[in-house]
PDB file of C-alpha atoms in Angstrom:
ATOM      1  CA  UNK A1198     121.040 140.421  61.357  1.00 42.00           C
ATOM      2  CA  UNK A1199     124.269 138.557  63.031  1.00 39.00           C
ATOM      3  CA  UNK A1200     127.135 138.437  60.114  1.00 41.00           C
ATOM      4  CA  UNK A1201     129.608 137.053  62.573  1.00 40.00           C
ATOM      5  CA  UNK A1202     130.618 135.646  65.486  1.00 38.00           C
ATOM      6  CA  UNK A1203     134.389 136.848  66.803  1.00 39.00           C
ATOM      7  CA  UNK A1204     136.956 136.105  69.559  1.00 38.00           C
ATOM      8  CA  UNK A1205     136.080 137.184  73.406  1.00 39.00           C
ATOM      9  CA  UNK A1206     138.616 140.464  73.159  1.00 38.00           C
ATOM     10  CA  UNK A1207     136.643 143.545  73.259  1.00 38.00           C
ATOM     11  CA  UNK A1208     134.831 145.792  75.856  1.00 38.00           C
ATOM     12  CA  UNK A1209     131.618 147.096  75.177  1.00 38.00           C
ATOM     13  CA  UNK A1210     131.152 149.980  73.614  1.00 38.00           C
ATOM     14  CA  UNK A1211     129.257 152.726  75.297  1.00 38.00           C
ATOM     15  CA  UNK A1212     127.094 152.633  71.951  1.00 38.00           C
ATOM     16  CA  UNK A1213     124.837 149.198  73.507  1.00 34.00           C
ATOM     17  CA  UNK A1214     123.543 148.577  76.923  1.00 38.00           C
ATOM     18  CA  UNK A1215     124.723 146.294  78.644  1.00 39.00           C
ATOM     19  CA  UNK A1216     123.384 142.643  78.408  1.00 36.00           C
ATOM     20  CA  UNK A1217     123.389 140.496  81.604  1.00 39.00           C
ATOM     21  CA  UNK A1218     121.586 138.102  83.797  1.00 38.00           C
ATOM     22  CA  UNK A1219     121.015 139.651  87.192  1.00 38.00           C
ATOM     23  CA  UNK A1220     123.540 137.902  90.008  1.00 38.00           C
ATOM     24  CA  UNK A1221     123.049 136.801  93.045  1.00 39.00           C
ATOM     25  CA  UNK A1222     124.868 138.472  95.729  1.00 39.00           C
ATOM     26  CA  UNK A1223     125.658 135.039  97.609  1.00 40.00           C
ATOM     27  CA  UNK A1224     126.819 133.103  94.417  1.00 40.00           C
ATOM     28  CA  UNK A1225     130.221 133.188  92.629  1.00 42.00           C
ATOM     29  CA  UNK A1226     129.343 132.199  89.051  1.00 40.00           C
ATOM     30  CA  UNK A1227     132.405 132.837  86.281  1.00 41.00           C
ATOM     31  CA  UNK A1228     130.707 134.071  82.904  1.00 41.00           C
ATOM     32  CA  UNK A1229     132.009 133.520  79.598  1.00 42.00           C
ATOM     33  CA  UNK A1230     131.678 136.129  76.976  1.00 43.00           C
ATOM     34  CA  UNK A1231     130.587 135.911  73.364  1.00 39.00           C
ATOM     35  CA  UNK A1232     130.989 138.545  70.912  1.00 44.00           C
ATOM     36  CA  UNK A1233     128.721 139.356  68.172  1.00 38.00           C
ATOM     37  CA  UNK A1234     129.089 142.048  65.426  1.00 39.00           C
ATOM     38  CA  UNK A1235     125.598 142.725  63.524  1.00 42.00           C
ATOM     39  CA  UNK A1236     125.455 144.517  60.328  1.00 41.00           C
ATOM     40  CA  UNK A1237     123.359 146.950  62.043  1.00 41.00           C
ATOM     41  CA  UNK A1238     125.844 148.359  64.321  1.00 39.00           C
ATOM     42  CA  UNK A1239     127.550 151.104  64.378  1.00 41.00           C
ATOM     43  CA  UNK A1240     129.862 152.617  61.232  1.00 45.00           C
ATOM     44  CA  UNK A1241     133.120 151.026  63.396  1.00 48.00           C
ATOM     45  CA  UNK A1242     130.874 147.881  63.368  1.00 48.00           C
ATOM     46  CA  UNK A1243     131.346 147.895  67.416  1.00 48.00           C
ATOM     47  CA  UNK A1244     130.588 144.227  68.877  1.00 48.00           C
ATOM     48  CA  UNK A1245     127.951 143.362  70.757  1.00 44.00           C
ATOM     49  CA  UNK A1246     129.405 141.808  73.634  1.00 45.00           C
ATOM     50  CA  UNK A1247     126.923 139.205  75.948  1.00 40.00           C
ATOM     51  CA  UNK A1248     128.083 137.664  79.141  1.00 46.00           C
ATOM     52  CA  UNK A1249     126.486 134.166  79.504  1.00 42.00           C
ATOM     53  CA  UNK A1250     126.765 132.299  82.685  1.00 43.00           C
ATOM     54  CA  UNK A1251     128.625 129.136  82.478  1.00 47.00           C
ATOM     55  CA  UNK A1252     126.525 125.903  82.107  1.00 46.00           C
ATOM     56  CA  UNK A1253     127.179 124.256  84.988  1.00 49.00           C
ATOM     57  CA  UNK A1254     126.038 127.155  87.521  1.00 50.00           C
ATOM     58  CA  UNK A1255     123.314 128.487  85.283  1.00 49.00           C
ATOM     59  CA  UNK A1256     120.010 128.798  86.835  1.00 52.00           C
ATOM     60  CA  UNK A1257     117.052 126.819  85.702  1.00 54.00           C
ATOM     61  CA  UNK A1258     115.665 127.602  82.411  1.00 56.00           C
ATOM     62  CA  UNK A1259     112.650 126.680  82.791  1.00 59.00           C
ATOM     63  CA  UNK A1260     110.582 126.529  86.115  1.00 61.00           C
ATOM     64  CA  UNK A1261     108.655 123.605  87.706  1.00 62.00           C
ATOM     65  CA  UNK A1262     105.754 123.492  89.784  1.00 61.00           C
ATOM     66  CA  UNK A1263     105.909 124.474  93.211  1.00 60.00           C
ATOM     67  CA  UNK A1264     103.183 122.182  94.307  1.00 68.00           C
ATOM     68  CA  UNK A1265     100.472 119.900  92.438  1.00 70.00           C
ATOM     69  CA  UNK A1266      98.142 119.428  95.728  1.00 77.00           C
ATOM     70  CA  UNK A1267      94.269 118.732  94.492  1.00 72.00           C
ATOM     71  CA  UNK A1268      95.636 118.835  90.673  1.00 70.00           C
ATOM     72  CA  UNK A1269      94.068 115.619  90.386  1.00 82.00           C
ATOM     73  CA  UNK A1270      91.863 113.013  92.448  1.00 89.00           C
ATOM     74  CA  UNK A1271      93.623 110.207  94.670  1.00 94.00           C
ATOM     75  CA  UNK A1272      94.604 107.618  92.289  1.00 96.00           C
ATOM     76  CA  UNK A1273      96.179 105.204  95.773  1.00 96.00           C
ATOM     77  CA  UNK A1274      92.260 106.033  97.585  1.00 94.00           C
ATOM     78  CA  UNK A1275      94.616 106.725 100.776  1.00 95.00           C
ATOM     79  CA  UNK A1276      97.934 108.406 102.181  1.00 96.00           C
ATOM     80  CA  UNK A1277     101.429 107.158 101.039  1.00 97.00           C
ATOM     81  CA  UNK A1278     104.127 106.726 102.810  1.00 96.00           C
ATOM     82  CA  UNK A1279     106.429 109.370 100.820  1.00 97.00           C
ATOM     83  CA  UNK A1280     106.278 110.406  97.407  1.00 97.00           C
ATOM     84  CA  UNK A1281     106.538 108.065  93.925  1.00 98.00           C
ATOM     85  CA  UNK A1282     108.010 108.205  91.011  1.00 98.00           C
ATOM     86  CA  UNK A1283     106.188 106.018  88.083  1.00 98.00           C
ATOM     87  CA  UNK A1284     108.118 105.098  84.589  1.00 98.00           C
ATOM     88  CA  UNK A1285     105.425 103.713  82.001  1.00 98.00           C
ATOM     89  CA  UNK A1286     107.018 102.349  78.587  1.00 98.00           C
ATOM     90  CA  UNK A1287     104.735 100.596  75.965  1.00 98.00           C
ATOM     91  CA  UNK A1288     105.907  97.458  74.644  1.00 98.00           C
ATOM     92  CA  UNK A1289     107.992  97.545  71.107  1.00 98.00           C
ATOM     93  CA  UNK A1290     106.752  96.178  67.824  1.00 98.00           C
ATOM     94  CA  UNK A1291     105.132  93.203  67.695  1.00 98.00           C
ATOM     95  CA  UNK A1292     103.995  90.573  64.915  1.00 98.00           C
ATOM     96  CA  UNK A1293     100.620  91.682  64.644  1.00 98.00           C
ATOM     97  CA  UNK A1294     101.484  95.399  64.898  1.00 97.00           C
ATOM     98  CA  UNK A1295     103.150  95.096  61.891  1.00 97.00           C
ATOM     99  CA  UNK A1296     100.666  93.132  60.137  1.00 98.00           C
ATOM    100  CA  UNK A1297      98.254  95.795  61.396  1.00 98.00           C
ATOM    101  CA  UNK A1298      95.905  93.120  62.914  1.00 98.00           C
ATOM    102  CA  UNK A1299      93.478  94.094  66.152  1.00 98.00           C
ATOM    103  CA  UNK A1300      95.824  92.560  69.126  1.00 98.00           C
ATOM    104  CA  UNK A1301      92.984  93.366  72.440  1.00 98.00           C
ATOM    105  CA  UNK A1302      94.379  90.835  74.930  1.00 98.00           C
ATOM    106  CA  UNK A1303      95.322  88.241  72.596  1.00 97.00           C
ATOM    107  CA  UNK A1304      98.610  86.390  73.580  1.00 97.00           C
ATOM    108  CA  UNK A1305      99.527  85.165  70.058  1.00 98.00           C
ATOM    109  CA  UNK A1306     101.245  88.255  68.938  1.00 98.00           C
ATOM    110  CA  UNK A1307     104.711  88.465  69.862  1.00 98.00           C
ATOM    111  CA  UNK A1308     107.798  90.951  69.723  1.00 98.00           C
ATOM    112  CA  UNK A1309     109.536  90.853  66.087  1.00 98.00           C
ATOM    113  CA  UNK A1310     113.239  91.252  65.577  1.00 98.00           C
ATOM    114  CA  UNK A1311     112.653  95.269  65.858  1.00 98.00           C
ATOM    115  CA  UNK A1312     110.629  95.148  68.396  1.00 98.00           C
ATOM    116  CA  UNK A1313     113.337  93.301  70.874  1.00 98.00           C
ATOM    117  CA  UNK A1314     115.884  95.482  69.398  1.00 98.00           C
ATOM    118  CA  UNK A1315     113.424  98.859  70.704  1.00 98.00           C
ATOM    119  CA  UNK A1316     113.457  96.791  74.198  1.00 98.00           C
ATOM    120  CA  UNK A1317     117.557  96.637  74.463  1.00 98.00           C
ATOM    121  CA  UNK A1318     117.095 100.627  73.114  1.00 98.00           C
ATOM    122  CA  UNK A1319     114.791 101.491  76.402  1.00 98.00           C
ATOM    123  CA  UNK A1320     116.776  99.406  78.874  1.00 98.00           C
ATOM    124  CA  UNK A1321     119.890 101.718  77.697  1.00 98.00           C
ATOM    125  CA  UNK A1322     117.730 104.534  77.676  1.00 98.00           C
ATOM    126  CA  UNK A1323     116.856 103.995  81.847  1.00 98.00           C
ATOM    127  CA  UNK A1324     120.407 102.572  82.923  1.00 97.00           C
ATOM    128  CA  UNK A1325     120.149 106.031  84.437  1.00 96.00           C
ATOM    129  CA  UNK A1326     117.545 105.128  86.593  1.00 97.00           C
ATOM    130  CA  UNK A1327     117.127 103.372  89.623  1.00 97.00           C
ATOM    131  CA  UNK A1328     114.088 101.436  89.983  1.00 98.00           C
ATOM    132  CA  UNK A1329     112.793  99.618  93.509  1.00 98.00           C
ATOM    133  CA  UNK A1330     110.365  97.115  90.977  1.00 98.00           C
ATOM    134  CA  UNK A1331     109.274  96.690  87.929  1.00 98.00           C
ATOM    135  CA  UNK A1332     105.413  95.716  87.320  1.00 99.00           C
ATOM    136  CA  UNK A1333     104.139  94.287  83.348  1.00 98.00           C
ATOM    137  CA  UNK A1334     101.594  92.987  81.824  1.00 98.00           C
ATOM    138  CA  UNK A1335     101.823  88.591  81.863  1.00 98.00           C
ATOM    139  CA  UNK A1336     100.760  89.233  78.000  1.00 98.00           C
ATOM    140  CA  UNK A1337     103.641  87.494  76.419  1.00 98.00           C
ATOM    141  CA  UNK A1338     104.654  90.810  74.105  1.00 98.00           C
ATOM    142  CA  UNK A1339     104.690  93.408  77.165  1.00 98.00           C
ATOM    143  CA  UNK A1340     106.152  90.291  79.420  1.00 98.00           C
ATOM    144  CA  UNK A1341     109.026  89.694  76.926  1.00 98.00           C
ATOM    145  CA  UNK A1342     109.686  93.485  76.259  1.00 98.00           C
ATOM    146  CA  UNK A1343     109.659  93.963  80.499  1.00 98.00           C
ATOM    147  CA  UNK A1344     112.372  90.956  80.621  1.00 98.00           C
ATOM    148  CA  UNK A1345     114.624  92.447  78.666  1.00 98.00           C
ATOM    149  CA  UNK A1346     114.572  95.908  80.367  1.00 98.00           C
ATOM    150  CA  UNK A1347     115.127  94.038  83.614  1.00 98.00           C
ATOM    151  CA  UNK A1348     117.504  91.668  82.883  1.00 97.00           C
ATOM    152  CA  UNK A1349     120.538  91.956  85.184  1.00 94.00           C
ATOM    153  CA  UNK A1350     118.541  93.536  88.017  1.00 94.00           C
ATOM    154  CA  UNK A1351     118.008  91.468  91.594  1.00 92.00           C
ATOM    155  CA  UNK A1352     114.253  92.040  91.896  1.00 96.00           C
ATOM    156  CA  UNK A1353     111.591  89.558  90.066  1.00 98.00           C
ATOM    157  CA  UNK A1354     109.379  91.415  87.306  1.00 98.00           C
ATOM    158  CA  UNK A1355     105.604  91.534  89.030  1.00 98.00           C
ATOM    159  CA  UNK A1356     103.513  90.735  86.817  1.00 98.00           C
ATOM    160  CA  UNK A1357      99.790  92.072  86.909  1.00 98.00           C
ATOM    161  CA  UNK A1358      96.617  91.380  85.695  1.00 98.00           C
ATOM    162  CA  UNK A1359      95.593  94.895  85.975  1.00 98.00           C
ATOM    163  CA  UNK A1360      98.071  95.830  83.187  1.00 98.00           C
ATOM    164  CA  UNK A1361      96.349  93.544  80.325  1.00 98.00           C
ATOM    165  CA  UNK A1362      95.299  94.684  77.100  1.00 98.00           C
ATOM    166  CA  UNK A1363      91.546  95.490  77.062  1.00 98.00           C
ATOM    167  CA  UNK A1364      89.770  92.618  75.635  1.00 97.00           C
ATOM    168  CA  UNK A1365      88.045  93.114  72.191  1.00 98.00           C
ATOM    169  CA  UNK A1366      86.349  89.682  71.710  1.00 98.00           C
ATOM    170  CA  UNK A1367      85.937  88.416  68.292  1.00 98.00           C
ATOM    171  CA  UNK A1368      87.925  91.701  66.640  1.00 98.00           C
ATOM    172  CA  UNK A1369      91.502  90.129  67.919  1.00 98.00           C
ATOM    173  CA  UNK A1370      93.788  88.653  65.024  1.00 98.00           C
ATOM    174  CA  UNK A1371      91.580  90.207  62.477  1.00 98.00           C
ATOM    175  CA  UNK A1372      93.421  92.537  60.248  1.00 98.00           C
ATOM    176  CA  UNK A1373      91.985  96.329  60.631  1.00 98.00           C
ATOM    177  CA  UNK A1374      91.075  96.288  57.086  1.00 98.00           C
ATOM    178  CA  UNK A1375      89.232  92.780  57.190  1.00 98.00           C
ATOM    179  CA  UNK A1376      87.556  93.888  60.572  1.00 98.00           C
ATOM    180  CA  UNK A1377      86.704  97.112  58.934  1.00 97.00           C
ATOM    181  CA  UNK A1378      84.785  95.432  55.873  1.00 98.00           C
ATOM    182  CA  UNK A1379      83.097  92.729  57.941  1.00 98.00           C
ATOM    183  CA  UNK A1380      82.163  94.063  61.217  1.00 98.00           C
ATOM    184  CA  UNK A1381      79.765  97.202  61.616  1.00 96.00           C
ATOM    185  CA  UNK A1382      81.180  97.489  65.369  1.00 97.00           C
ATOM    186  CA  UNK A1383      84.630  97.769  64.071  1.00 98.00           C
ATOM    187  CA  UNK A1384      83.875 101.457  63.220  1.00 97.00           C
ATOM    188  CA  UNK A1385      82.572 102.301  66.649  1.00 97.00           C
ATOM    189  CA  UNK A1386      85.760 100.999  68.268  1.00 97.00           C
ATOM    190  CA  UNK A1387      87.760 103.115  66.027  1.00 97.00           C
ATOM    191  CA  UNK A1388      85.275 105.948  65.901  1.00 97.00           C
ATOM    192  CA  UNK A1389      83.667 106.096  69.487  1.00 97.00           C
ATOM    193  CA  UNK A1390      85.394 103.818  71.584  1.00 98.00           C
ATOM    194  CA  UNK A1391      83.647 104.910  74.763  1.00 98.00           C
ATOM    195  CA  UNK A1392      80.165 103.186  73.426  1.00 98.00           C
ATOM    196  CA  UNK A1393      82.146 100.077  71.540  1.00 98.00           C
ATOM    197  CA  UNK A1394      80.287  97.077  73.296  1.00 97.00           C
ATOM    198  CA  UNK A1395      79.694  93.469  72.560  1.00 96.00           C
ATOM    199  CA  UNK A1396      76.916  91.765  74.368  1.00 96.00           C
ATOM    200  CA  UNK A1397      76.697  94.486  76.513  1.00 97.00           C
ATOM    201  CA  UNK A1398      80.092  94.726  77.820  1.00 98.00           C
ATOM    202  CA  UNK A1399      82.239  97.778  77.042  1.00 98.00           C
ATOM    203  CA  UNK A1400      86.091  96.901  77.236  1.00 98.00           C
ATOM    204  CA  UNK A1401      87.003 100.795  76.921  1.00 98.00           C
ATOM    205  CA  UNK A1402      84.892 101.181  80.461  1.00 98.00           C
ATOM    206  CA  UNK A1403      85.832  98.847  81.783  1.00 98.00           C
ATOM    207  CA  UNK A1404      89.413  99.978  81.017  1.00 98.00           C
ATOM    208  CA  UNK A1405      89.285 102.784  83.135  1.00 98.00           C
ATOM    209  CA  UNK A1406      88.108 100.816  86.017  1.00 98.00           C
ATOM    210  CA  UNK A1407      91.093  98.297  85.591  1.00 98.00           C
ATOM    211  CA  UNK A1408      93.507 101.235  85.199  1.00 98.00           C
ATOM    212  CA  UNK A1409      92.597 102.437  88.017  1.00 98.00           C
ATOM    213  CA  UNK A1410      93.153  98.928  89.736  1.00 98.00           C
ATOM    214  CA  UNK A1411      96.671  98.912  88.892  1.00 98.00           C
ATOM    215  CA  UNK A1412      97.245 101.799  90.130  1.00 98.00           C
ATOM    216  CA  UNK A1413      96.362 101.188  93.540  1.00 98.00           C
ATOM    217  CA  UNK A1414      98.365  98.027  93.038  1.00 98.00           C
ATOM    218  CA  UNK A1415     101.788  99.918  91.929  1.00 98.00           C
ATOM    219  CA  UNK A1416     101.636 102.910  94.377  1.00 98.00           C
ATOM    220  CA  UNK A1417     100.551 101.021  97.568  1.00 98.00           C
ATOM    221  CA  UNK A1418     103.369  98.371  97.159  1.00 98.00           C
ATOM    222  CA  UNK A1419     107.370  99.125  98.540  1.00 97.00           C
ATOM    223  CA  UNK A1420     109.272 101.772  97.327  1.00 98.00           C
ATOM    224  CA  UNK A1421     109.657 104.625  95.852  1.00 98.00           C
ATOM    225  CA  UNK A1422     110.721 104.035  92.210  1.00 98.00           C
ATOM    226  CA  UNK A1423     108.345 102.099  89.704  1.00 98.00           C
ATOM    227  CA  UNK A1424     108.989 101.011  86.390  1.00 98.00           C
ATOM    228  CA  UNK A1425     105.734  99.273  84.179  1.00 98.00           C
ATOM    229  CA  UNK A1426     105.651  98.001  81.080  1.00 98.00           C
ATOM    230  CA  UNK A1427     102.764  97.176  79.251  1.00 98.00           C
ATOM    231  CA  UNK A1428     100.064  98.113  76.293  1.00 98.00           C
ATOM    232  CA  UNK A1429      99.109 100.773  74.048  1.00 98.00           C
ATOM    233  CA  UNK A1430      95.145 100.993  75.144  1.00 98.00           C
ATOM    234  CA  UNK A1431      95.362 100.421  79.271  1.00 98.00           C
ATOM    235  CA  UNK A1432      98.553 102.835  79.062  1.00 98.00           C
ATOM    236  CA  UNK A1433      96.087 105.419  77.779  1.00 98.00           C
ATOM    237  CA  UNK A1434      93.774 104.720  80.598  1.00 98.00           C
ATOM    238  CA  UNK A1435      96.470 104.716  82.853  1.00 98.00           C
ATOM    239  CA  UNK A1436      97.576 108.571  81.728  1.00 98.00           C
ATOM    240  CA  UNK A1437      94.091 109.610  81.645  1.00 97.00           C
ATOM    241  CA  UNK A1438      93.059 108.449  84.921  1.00 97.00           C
ATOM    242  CA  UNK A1439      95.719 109.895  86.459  1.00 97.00           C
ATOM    243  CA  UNK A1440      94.912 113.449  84.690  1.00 95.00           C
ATOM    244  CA  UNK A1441      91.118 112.789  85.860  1.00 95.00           C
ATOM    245  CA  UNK A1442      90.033 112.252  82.379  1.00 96.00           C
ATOM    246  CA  UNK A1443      87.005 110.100  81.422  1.00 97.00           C
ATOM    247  CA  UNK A1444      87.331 107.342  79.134  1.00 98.00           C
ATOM    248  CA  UNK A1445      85.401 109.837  76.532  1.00 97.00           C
ATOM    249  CA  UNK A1446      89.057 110.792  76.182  1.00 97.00           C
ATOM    250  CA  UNK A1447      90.067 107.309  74.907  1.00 97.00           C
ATOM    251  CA  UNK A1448      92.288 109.113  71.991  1.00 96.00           C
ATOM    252  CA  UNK A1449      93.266 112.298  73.610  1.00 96.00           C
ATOM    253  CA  UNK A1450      96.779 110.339  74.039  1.00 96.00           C
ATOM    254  CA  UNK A1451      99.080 108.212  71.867  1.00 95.00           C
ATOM    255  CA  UNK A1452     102.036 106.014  73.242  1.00 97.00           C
ATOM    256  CA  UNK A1453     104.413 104.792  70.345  1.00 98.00           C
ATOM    257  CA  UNK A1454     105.954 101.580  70.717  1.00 98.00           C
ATOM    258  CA  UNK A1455     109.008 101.870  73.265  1.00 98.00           C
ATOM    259  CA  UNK A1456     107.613 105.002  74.292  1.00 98.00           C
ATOM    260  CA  UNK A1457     108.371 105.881  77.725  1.00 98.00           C
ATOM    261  CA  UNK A1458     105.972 108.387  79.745  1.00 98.00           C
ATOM    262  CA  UNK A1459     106.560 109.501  83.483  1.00 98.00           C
ATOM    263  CA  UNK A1460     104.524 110.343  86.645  1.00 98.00           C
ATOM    264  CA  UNK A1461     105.407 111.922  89.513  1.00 97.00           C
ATOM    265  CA  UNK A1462     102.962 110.946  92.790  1.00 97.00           C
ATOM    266  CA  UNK A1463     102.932 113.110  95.629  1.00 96.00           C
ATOM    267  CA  UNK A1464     101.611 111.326  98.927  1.00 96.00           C
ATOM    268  CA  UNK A1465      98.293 111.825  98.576  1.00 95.00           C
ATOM    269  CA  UNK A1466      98.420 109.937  95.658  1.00 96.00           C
ATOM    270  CA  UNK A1467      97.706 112.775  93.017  1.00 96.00           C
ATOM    271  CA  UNK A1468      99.681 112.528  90.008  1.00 96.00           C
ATOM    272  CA  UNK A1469     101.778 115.156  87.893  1.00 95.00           C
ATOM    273  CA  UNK A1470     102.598 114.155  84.460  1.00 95.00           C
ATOM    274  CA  UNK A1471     106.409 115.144  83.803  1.00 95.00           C
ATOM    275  CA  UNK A1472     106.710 113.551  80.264  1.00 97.00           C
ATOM    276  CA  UNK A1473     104.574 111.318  77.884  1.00 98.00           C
ATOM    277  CA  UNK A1474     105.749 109.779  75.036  1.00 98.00           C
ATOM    278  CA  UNK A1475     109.153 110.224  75.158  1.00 98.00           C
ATOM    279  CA  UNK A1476     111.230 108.616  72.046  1.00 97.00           C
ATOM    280  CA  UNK A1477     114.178 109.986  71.409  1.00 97.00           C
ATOM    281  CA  UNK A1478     116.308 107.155  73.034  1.00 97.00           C
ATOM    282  CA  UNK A1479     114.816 105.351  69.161  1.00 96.00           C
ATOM    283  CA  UNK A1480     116.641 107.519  67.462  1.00 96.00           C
ATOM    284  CA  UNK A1481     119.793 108.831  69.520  1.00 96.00           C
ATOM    285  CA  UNK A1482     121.744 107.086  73.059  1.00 96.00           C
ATOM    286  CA  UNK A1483     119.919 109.523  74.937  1.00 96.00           C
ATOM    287  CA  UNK A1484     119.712 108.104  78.765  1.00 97.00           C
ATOM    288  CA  UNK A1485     117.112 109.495  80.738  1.00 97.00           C
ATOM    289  CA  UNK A1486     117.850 110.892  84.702  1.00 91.00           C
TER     290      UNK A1486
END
């Protein structure tokens, strides 16, 4: 058990092995050391002394992927020109989010006070990032969110079909508990969302076909650098067709509002998912790099 932690003075004693990462012959890397006495040393209590390379030059904690070739389909159905980088952030909280009412592709729900506050939050959180365009939804909540992430920068917003809210008929502007006491079909949106259909038509399928859409859209267009901005349920089809999931796998993913998710696309247009749901820039100034 550690009892304290003292000043960088003293050797080590011949009582503990040495503790060190190995060194590489080519590098000059300056350590710093910590001491540590623990009460189970020995009777002269002789530190425990650790050399830790400085921050700076450390080497990589953790390591990444050498390669994600045939990880996943083609999500571009051809070659790019180089590699892509894809930023996905869901919109913040809107009206009928908070009054917990079915939004689909409705555009009468808009961003509350909070909700343009969480957009101000995410364009802080990515002033780290450089971004050749910026694709949203035309949905007046995701369109209003992607405005204020992009305000300042020379390049107009491109707005996209593709990145609408699934359509959910007569369910949109109900409140989940009305829609849940009136509408049998309510349950099998929440419950299997894969078979929800109305007249036929099955918005989740659909979905996936759409998602896919926009993705051809954003990765065969100029640059390298994407930012999109758009809704909770085509956001999950977006992540899960580019994992190769099946829209059976509807909600095998959350996004929280202002929650940013990333994608790196190598140039055969397979994705690797590098983070999903990131939120701590709601909570702390964490920029992202």
């Amino acid at each position: 058990m550690v009892s304290a932690v003292q000043g960088l003075k003293s050797p080590l004693s011949s009582s503990f092995p040495s503790i060190s990462r190995p060194r590489a012959a080519t590098r000059n890397r300056s350590s710093a050391r910590v001491q540590v006495t623990c009460s189970s040393s020995t009777p002269e209590n002789t530190p425990l002394v650790i050399e830790k390379p400085q921050r700076n030059d450390a080497p990589p904690v953790t390591g990444g992927a050498y390669d994600f070739e045939r990880a996943t389909s083609s999500l571009a159905g051809k070659l790019l020109s180089s590699p892509k980088k894809v930023t996905i952030v869901r919109h913040g909280l809107s009206t009928w989010n908070l009054e917990s009412r079915v939004q689909g592709s409705s555009n009468l729900s808009v961003l509350t006070e909070t909700g343009i506050i969480q957009a101000e939050m995410c364009r802080a959180a990515l002033s780290g990032m450089h971004f050749d365009q910026c694709f949203a939804s035309p949905i007046t909540r995701a369109k209003s969110f992607a405005e204020v992430i992009w305000e300042g920068r020379e390049e107009p917003i491109i707005f996209l079909d593709s990145l609408k809210e699934a359509h959910l008929f007569h369910l949109e502007g109900l409140r989940n508990v009305d829609a849940k006491a009136n509408y049998p079909e309510y349950t099998m949106w929440r419950e299997e969302p894969v078979n929800f259909n109305v007249n036929g038509v099955y918005p989740i399928r659909n979905l996936w076909l759409t998602a896919r859409e926009a993705w051809k859209e954003i990765l065969l267009s100029p640059g390298e650098n994407f930012l999109v901005v758009t809704h909770k349920s085509i956001l999950r089809a977006l992540i899960c067709t580019a994992l190769g999931l099946g829209p059976e796998r509807f909600r095998a993913v959350d996004v929280n509002n202002g929650g940013i998710s990333m994608f790196d696309i190598n140039t055969r247009g397979e994705a690797m998912v590098q983070s999903l749901n990131m939120t701590a820039h709601m909570y702390t100034n964490h920029v992202y790099h």
